[in-house]
PDB file of C-alpha atoms in Angstrom:
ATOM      1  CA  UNK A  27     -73.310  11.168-114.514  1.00  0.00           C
ATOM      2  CA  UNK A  28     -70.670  13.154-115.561  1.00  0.00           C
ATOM      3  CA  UNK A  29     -67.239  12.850-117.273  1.00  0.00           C
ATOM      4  CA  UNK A  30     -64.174  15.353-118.209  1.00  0.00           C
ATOM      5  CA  UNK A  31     -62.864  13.284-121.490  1.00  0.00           C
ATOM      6  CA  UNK A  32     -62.275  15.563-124.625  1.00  0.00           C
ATOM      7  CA  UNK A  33     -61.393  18.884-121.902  1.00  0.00           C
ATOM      8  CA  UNK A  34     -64.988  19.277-120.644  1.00  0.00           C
ATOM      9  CA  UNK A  35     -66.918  19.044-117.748  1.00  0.00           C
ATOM     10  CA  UNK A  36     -70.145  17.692-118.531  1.00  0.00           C
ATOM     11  CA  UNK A  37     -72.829  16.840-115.927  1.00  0.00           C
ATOM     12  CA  UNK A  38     -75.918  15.216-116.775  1.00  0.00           C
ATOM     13  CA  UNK A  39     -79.069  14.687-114.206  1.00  0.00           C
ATOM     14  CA  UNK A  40     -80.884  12.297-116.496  1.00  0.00           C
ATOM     15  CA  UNK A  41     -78.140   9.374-117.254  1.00  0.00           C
ATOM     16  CA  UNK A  42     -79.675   8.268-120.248  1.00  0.00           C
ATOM     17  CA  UNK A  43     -79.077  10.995-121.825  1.00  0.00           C
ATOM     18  CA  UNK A  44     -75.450  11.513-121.170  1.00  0.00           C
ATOM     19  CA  UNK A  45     -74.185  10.037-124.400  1.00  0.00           C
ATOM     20  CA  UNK A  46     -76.659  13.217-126.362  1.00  0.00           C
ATOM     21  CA  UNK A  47     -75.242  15.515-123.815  1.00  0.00           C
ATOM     22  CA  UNK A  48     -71.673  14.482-124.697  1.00  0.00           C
ATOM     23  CA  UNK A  49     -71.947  13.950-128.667  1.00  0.00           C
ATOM     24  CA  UNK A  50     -73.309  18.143-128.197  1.00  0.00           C
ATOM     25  CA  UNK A  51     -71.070  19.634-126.413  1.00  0.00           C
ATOM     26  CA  UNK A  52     -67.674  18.255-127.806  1.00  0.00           C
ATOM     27  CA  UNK A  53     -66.924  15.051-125.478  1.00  0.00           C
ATOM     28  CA  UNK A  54     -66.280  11.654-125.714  1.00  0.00           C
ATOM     29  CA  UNK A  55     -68.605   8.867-124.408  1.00  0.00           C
ATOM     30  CA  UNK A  56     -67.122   5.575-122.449  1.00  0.00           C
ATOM     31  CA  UNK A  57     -63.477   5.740-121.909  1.00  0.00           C
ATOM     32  CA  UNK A  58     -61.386   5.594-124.864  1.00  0.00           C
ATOM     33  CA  UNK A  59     -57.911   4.861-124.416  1.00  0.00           C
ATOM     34  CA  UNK A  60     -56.615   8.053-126.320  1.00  0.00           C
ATOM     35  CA  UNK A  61     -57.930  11.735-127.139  1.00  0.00           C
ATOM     36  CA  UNK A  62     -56.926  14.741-129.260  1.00  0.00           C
ATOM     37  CA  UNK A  63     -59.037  17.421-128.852  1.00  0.00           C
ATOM     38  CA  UNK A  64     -59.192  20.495-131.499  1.00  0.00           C
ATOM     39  CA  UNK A  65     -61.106  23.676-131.364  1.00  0.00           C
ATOM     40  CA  UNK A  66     -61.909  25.546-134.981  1.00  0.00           C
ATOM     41  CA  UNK A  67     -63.984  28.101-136.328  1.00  0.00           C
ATOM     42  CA  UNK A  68     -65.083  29.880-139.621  1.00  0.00           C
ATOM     43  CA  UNK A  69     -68.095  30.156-142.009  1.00  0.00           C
ATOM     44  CA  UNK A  70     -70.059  31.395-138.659  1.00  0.00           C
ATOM     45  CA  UNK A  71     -69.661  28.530-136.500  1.00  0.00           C
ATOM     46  CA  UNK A  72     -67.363  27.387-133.678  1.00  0.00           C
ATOM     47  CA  UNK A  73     -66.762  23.325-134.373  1.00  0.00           C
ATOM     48  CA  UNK A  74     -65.048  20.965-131.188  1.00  0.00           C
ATOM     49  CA  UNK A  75     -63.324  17.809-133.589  1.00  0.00           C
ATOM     50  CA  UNK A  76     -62.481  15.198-130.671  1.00  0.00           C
ATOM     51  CA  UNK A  77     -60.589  12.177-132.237  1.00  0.00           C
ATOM     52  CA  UNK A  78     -61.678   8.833-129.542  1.00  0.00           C
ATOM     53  CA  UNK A  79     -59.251   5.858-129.954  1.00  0.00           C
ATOM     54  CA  UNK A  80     -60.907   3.160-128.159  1.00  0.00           C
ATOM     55  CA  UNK A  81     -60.129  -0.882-127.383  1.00  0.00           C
ATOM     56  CA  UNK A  82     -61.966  -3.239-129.170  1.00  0.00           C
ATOM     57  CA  UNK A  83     -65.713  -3.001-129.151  1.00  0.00           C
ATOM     58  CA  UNK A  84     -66.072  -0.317-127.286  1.00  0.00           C
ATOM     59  CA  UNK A  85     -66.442   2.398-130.484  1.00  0.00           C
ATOM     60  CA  UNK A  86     -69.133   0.907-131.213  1.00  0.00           C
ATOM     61  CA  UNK A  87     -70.484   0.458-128.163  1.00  0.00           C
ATOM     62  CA  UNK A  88     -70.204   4.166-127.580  1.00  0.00           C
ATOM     63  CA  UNK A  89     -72.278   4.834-131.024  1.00  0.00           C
ATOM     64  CA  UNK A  90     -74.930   2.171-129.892  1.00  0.00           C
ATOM     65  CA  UNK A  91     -75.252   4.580-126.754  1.00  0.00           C
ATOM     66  CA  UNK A  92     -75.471   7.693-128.500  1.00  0.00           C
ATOM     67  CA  UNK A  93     -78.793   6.260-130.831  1.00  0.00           C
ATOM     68  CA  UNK A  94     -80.347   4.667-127.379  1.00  0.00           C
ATOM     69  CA  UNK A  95     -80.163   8.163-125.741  1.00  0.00           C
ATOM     70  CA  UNK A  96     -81.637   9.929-128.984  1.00  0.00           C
ATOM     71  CA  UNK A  97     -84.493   7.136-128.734  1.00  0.00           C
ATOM     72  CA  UNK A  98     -84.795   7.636-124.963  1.00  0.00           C
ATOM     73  CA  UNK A  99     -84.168  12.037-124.546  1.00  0.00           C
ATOM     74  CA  UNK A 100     -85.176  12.851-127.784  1.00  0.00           C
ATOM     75  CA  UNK A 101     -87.795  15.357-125.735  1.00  0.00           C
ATOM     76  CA  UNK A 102     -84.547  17.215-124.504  1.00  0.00           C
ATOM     77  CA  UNK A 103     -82.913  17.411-121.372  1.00  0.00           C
ATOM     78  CA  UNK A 104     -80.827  19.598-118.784  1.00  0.00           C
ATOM     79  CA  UNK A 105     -77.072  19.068-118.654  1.00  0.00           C
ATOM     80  CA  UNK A 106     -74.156  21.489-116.653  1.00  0.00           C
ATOM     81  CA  UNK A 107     -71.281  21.949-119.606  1.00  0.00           C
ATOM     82  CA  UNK A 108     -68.345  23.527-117.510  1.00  0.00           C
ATOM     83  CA  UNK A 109     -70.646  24.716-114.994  1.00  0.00           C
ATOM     84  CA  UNK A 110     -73.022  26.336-117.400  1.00  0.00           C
ATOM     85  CA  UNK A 111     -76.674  24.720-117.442  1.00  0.00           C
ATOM     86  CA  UNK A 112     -77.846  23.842-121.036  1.00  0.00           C
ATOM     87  CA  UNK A 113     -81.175  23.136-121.200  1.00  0.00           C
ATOM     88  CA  UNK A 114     -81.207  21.074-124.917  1.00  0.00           C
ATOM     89  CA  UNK A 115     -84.211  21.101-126.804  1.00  0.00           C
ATOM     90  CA  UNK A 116     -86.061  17.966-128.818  1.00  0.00           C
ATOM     91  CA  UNK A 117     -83.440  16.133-130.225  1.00  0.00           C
ATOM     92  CA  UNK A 118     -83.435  14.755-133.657  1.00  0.00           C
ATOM     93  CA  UNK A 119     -81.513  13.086-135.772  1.00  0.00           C
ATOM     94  CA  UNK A 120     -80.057  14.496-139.267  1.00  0.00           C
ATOM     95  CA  UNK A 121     -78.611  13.640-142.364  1.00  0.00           C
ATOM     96  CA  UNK A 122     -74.823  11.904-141.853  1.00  0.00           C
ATOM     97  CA  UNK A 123     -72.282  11.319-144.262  1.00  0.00           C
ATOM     98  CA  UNK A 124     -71.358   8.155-145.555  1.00  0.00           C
ATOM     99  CA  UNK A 125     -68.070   6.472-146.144  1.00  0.00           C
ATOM    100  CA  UNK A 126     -67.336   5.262-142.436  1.00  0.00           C
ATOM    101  CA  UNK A 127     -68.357   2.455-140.779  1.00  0.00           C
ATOM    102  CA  UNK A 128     -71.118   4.290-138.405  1.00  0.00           C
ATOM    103  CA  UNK A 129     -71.947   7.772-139.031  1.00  0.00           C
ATOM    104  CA  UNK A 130     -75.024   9.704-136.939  1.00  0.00           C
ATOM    105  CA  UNK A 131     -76.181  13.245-137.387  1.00  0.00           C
ATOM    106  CA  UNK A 132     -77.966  15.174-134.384  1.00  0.00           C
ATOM    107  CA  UNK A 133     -79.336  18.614-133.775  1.00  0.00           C
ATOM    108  CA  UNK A 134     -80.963  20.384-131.013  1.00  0.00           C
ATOM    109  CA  UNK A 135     -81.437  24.054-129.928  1.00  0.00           C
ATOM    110  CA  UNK A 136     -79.626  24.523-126.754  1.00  0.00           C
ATOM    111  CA  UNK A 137     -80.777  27.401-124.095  1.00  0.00           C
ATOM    112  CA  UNK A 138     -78.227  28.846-121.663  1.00  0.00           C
ATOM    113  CA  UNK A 139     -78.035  32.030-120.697  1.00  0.00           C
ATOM    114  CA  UNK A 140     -81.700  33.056-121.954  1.00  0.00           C
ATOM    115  CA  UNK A 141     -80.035  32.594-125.364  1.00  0.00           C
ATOM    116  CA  UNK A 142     -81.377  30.073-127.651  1.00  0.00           C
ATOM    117  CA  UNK A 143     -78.577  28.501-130.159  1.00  0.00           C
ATOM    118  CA  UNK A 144     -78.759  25.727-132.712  1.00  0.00           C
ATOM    119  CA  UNK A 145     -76.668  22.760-131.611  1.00  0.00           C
ATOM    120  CA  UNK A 146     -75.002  20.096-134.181  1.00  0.00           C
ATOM    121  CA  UNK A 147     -73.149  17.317-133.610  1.00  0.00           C
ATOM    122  CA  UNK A 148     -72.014  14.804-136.606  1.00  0.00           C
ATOM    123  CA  UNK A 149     -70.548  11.351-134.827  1.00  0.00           C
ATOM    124  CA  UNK A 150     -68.295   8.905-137.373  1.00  0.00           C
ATOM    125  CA  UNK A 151     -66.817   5.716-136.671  1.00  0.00           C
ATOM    126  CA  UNK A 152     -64.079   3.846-138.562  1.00  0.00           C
ATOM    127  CA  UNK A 153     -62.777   0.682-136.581  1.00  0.00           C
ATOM    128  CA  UNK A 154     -61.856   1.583-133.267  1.00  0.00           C
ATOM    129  CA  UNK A 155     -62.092   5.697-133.817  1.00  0.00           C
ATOM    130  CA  UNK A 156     -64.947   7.608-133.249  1.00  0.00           C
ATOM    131  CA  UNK A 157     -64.746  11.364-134.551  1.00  0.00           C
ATOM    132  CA  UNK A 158     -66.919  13.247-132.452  1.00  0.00           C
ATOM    133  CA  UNK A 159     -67.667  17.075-134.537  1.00  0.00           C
ATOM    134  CA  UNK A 160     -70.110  19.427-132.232  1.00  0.00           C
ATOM    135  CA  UNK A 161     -70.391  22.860-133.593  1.00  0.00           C
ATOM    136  CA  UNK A 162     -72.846  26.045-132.843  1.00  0.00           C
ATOM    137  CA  UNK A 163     -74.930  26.823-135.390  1.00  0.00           C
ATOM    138  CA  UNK A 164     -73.343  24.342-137.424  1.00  0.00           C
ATOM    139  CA  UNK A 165     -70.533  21.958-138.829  1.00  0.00           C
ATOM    140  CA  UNK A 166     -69.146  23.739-141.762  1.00  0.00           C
ATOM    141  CA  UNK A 167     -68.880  21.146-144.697  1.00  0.00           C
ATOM    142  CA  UNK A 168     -65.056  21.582-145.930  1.00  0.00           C
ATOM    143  CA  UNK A 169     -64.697  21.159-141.956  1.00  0.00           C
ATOM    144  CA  UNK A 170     -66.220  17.652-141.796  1.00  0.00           C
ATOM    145  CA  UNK A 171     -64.893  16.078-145.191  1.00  0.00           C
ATOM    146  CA  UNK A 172     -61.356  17.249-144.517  1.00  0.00           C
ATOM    147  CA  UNK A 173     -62.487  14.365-140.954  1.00  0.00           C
ATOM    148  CA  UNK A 174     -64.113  12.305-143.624  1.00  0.00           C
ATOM    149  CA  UNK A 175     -60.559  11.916-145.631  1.00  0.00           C
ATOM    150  CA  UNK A 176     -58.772  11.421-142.412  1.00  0.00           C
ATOM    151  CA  UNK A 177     -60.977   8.196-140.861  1.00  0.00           C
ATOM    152  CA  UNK A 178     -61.495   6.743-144.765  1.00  0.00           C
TER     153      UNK A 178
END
């Protein structure tokens, strides 16, 4: 499986675990009907903010995929991010904030390269948007409540 959405390519051999692979490396899952895709970085990390406007149930529908791909690759998995292979590490899930409808936390240590990098990746859903936050080694915190006042 593989999909482009939020600027990527992302190719994943195992499809149940294309919804982790997305939510990790910055890319929407399903097809929402609108994207805007930022890139920022500070405090040590490098942070992908992808705003996902989707039609009716299908925001939550794509958070429902990204917990039964944690339950079913939480062992880790190989996925091809822009023609780099990634192999990701266990999987497990991590404190959230609150305040939005759905809210999921992930991390993962992600191999490419030879290198070895922590991998985060905070999901939040309020009505039909998903905010999907992926940062290396991690999501600065003025970073994701400046998203948190945005989707309240």
């Amino acid at each position: 499986m593989s999909t482009t959405a939020g600027r990527r390519k992302v190719r994943v051999t195992e499809d149940a675990c294309a919804p982790l692979a997305y939510a990790l490396s910055g890319t929407t899952v399903g097809k929402p009907t609108s994207t805007v895709v930022r890139k920022a970085s500070g405090e040590g990390a490098t942070v992908t903010v992808v705003l996902a406007e989707y039609t009716s149930d299908e925001a939550r529908t794509a958070m429902d995929a990204i917990g039964t791909a944690l339950d079913e690759c939480a062992a880790g998995f190989t996925a091809t991010v822009d023609g780099v292979e990634h192999k990701v590490g266990k999987v497990a899930p991590e404190l959230a904030p609150e305040g939005t409808d759905q809210a999921m936390g992930l991390g993962a240590t992600v191999e490419r390269g030879g290198r070895k990098t922590p991998a985060k990746a905070v999901i939040l859903r309020s009505g039909n948007t998903v905010a999907y936050l992926s940062g290396t080694p991690s999501i600065p915190t003025a970073l994701l409540d400046a998203q948190l006042v945005k989707l309240r």
